[in-house]
Coordinates of C-alpha atoms and ligand atoms in Angstrom, one line a residue:
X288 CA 2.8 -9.3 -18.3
X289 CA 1.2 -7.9 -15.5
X290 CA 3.2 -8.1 -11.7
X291 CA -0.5 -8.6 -10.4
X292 CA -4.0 -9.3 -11.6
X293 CA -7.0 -9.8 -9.7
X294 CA -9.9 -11.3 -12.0
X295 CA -13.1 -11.2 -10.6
X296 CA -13.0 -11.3 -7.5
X297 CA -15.9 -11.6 -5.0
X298 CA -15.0 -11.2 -1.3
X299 CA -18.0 -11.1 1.9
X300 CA -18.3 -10.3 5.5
X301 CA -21.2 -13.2 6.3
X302 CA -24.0 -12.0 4.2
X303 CA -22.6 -8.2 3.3
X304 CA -21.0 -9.0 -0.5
X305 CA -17.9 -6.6 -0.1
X306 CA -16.8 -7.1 -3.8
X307 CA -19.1 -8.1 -6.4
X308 CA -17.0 -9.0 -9.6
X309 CA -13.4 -7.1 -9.2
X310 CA -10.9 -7.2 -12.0
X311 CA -7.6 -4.7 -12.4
X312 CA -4.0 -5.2 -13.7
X313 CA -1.1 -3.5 -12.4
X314 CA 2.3 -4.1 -14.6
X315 CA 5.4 -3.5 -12.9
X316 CA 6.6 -0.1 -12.3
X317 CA 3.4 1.3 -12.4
X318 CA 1.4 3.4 -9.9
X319 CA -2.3 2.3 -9.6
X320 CA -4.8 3.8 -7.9
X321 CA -8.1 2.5 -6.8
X322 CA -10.5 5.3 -6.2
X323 CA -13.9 5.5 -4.6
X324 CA -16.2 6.2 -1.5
X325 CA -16.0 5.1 1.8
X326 CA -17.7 1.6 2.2
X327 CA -16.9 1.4 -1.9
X328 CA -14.7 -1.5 -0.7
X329 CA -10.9 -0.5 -1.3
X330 CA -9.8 -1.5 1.7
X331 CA -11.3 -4.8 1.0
X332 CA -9.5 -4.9 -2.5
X333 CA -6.3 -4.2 -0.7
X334 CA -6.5 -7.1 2.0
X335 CA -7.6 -9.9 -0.6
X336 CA -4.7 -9.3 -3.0
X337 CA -2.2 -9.6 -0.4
X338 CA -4.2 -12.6 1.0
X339 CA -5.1 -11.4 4.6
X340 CA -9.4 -11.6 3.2
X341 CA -10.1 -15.0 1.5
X342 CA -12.0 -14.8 -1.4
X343 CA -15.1 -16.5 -2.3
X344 CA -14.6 -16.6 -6.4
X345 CA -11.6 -15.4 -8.8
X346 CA -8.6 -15.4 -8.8
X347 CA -5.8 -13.6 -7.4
X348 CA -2.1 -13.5 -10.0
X349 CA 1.0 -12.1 -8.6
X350 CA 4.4 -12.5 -11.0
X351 CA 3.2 -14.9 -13.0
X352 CA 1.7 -17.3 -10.1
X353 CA -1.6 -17.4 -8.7
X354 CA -2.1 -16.6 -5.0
X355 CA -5.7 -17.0 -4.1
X356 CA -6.4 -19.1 -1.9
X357 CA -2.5 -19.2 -0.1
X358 CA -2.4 -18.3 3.8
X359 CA -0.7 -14.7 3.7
X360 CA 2.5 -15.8 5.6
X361 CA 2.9 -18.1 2.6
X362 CA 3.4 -15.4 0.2
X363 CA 7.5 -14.6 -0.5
X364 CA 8.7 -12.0 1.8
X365 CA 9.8 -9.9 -0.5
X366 CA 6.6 -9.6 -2.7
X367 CA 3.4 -7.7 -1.9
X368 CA 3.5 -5.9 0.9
X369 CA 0.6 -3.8 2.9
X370 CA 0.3 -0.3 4.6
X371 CA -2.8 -0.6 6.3
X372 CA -4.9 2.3 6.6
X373 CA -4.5 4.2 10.1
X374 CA -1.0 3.9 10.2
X375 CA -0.5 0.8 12.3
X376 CA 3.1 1.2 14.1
X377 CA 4.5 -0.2 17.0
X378 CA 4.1 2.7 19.6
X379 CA 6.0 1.4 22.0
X380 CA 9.3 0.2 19.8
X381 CA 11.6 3.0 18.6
X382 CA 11.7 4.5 15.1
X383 CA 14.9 2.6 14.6
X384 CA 13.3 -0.8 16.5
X385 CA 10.4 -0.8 14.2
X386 CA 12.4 -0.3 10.8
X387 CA 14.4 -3.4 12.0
X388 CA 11.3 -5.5 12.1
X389 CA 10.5 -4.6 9.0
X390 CA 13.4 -6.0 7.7
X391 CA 12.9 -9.5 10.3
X392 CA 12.6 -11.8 7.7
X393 CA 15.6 -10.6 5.7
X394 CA 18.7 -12.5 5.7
X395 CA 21.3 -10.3 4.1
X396 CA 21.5 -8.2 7.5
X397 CA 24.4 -5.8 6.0
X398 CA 21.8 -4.5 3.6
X399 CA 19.5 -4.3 6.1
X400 CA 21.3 -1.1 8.0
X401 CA 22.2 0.3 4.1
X402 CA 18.4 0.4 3.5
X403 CA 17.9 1.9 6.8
X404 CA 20.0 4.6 5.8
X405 CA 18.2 5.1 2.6
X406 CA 15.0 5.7 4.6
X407 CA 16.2 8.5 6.3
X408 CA 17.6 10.0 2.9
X409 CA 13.5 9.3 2.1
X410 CA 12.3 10.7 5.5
X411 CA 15.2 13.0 7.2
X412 CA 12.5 13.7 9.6
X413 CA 13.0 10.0 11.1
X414 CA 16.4 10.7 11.3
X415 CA 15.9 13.0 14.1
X416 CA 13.2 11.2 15.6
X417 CA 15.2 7.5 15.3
X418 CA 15.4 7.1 19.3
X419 CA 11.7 7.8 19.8
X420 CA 9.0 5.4 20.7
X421 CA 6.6 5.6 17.7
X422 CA 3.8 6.5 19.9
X423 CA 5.4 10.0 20.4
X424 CA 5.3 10.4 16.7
X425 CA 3.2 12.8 15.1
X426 CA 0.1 11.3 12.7
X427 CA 1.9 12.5 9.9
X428 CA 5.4 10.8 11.0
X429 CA 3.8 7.6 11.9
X430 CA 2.3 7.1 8.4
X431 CA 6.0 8.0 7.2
X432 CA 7.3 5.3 9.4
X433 CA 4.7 3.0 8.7
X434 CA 5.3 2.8 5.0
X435 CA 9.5 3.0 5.8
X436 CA 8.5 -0.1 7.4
X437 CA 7.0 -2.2 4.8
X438 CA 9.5 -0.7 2.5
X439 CA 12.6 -2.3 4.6
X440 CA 11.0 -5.5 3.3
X441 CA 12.1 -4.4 -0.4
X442 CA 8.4 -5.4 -1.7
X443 CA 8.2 -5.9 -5.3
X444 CA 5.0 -4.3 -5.6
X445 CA 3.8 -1.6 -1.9
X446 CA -0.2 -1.5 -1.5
X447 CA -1.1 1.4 0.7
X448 CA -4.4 2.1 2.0
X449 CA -5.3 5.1 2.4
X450 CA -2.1 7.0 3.0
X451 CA -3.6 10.7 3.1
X452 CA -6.4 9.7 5.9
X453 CA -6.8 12.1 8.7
X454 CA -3.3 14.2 7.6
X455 CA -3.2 17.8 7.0
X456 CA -2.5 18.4 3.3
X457 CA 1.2 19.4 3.9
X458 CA 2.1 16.5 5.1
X459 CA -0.2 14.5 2.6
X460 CA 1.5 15.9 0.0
X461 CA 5.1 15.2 1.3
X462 CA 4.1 12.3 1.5
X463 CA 2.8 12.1 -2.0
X464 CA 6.3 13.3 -3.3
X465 CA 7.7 10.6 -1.6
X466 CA 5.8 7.6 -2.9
X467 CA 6.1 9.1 -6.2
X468 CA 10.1 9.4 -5.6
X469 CA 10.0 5.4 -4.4
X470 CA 8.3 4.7 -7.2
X471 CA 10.4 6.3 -9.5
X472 CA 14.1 5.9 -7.7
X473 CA 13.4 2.4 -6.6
X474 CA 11.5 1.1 -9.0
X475 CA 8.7 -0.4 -6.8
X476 CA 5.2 -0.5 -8.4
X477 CA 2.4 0.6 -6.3
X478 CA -1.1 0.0 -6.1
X479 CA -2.5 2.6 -3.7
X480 CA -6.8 3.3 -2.7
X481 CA -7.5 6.6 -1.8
X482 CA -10.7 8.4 -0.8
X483 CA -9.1 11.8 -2.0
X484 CA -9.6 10.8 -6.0
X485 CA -7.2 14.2 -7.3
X486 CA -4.4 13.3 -5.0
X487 CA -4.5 9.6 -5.7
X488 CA -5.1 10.4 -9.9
X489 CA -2.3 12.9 -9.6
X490 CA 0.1 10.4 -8.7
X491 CA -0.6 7.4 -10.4
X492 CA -0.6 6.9 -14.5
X493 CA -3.6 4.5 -14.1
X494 CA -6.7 4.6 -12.4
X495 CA -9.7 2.2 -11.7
X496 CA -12.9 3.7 -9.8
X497 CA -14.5 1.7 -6.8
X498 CA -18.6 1.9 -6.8
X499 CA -19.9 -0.6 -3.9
X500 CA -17.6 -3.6 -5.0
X501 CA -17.4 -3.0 -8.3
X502 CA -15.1 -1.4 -10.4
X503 CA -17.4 1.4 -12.9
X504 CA -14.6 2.9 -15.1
X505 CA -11.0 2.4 -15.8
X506 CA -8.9 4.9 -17.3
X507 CA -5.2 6.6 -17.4
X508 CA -5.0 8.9 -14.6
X509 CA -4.8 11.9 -16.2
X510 CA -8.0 11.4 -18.5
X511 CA -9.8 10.4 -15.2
X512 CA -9.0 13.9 -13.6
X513 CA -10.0 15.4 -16.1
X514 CA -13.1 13.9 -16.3
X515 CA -14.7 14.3 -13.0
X516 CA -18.4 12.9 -12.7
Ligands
ADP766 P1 -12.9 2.7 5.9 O1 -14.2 2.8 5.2 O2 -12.3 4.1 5.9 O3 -12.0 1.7 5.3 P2 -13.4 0.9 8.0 O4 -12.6 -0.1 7.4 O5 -13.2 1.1 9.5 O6 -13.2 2.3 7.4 O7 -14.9 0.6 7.8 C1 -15.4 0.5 6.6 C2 -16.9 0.2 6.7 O8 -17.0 -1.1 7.2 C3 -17.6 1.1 7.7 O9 -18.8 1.5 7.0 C4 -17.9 0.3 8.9 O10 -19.1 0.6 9.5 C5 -17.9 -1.1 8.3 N1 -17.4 -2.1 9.3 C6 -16.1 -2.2 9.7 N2 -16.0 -3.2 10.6 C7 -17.2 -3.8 10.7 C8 -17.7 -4.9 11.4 N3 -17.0 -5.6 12.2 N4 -19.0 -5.2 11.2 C9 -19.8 -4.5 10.4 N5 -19.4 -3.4 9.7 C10 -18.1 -3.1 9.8
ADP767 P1 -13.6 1.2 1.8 O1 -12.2 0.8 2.1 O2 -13.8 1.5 0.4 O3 -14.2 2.2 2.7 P2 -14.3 -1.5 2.8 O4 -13.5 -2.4 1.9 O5 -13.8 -1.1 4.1 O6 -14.6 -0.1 2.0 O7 -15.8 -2.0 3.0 C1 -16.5 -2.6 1.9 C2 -17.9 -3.0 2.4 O8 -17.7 -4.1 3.4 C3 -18.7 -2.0 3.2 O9 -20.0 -2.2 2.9 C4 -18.4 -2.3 4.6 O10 -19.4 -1.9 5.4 C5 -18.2 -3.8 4.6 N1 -17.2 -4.2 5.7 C6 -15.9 -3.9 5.7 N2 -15.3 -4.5 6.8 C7 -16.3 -5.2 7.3 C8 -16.3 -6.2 8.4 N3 -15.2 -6.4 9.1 N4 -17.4 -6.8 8.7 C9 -18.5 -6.6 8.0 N5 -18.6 -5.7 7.0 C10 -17.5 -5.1 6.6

């Protein structure tokens, strides 16, 4: 059973039909990735299944249960949870302040500085910066500490949007071994949309391909890549 379906769904800004018809699977353990354009309507995608974007038709399945329609605050804590493209942090909270809000709705508060630690065993380079205002962060480092945040929320399934944006390809590609390693070590699924199609299809098994709101091909990664059109 899939951990989350969308089945066609149609989203819109006033009169600009953002998604026409989307339907994708992701089972659990998986990494999915969502390729297309810019304007194709990913980001879009993103923010409807975690419920932040209403949707005007479909409907929206995460673990068994359908979402659509619930007020994103609604949604268990623990569940879906969403890196935003452009790295939003809070620049003017610490490293360490901003992986605690990520865990602010967590109750078992022993685990909380255990997961901490296991951050910096993902990022040792937030080790070192752990007393600096986020803001002081390099891009790179902030998109690190951005997804360390939404991973302090243990999220069943992580959507990130965009993660390479605006990054020299170093760091995009630490990065890349590092969702690939939470993937594989913690077990999270993720469902990631990416501009940069070889990255994203190098990382995940499955791929769907995003062509002004709709979805044009489905595929395992792998035959995808090799398939470019
Ligand atoms: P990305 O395409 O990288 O996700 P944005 O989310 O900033 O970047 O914008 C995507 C597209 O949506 C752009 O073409 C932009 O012009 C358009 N857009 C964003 N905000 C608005 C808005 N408030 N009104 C109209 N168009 C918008
Ligand atoms: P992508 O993430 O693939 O770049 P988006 O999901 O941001 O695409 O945008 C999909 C479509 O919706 C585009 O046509 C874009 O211009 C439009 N759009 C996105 N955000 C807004 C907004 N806030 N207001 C109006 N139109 C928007």
């Amino acid at each position: 059973q899939p951990i989350l379906e969308l089945k066609d769904v149609h989203a819109s800004y006033g009169n600009i039909k953002a998604l026409k018809g989307i339907s994708l699977k992701v089972y659990p353990g998986e990494i999915v990735a969502i390729i297309g354009a810019n304007g194709a309507g990913k980001s879009t995608t993103l923010m409807t299944t975690c419920c932040v974007i209403p949707i005007d038709q479909g409907e929206i399945w995460y673990n068994g249960e359908p979402i659509h329609g619930k007020a994103a605050e609604t949604l268990p804590p623990t569940g879906l949870c969403q890196v935003p493209e452009g790295r939003r942090i809070f620049p003017r909270l610490t490293v360490d302040e901003n992986l605690e809000l990520g865990a602010f709705y967590r109750k078992d508060k022993a685990d909380v500085e255990k997961d901490r630690q296991h951050m910096f065993d993902l990022f040792p380079i937030l080790q070192d910066r752990r007393k600096q205002h986020g803001g002081t962060l390099s891009g790179g480092e902030q998109q690190m500490l951005a997804i360390a945040r939404a991973l302090m929320t243990r999220p069943k399934v992580l959507l990130l949007d965009e993660p390479s944006l605006g990054l020299a390809p170093l760091i995009v590609q630490q990065i890349f071994d590092i969702i690939h390693d939470i993937n594989e070590k913690n077990g999270t699924t993720i469902l990631l949309v990416e501009q940069n199609a070889n990255l994203a299809l190098q990382a995940a098994s499955r791929g769907y391909v995003l062509e002004t709101g709709a979805i044009t091909l489905e595929d395992d990664a792998k035959t995808l890549l090799d398939n470019p059109e």
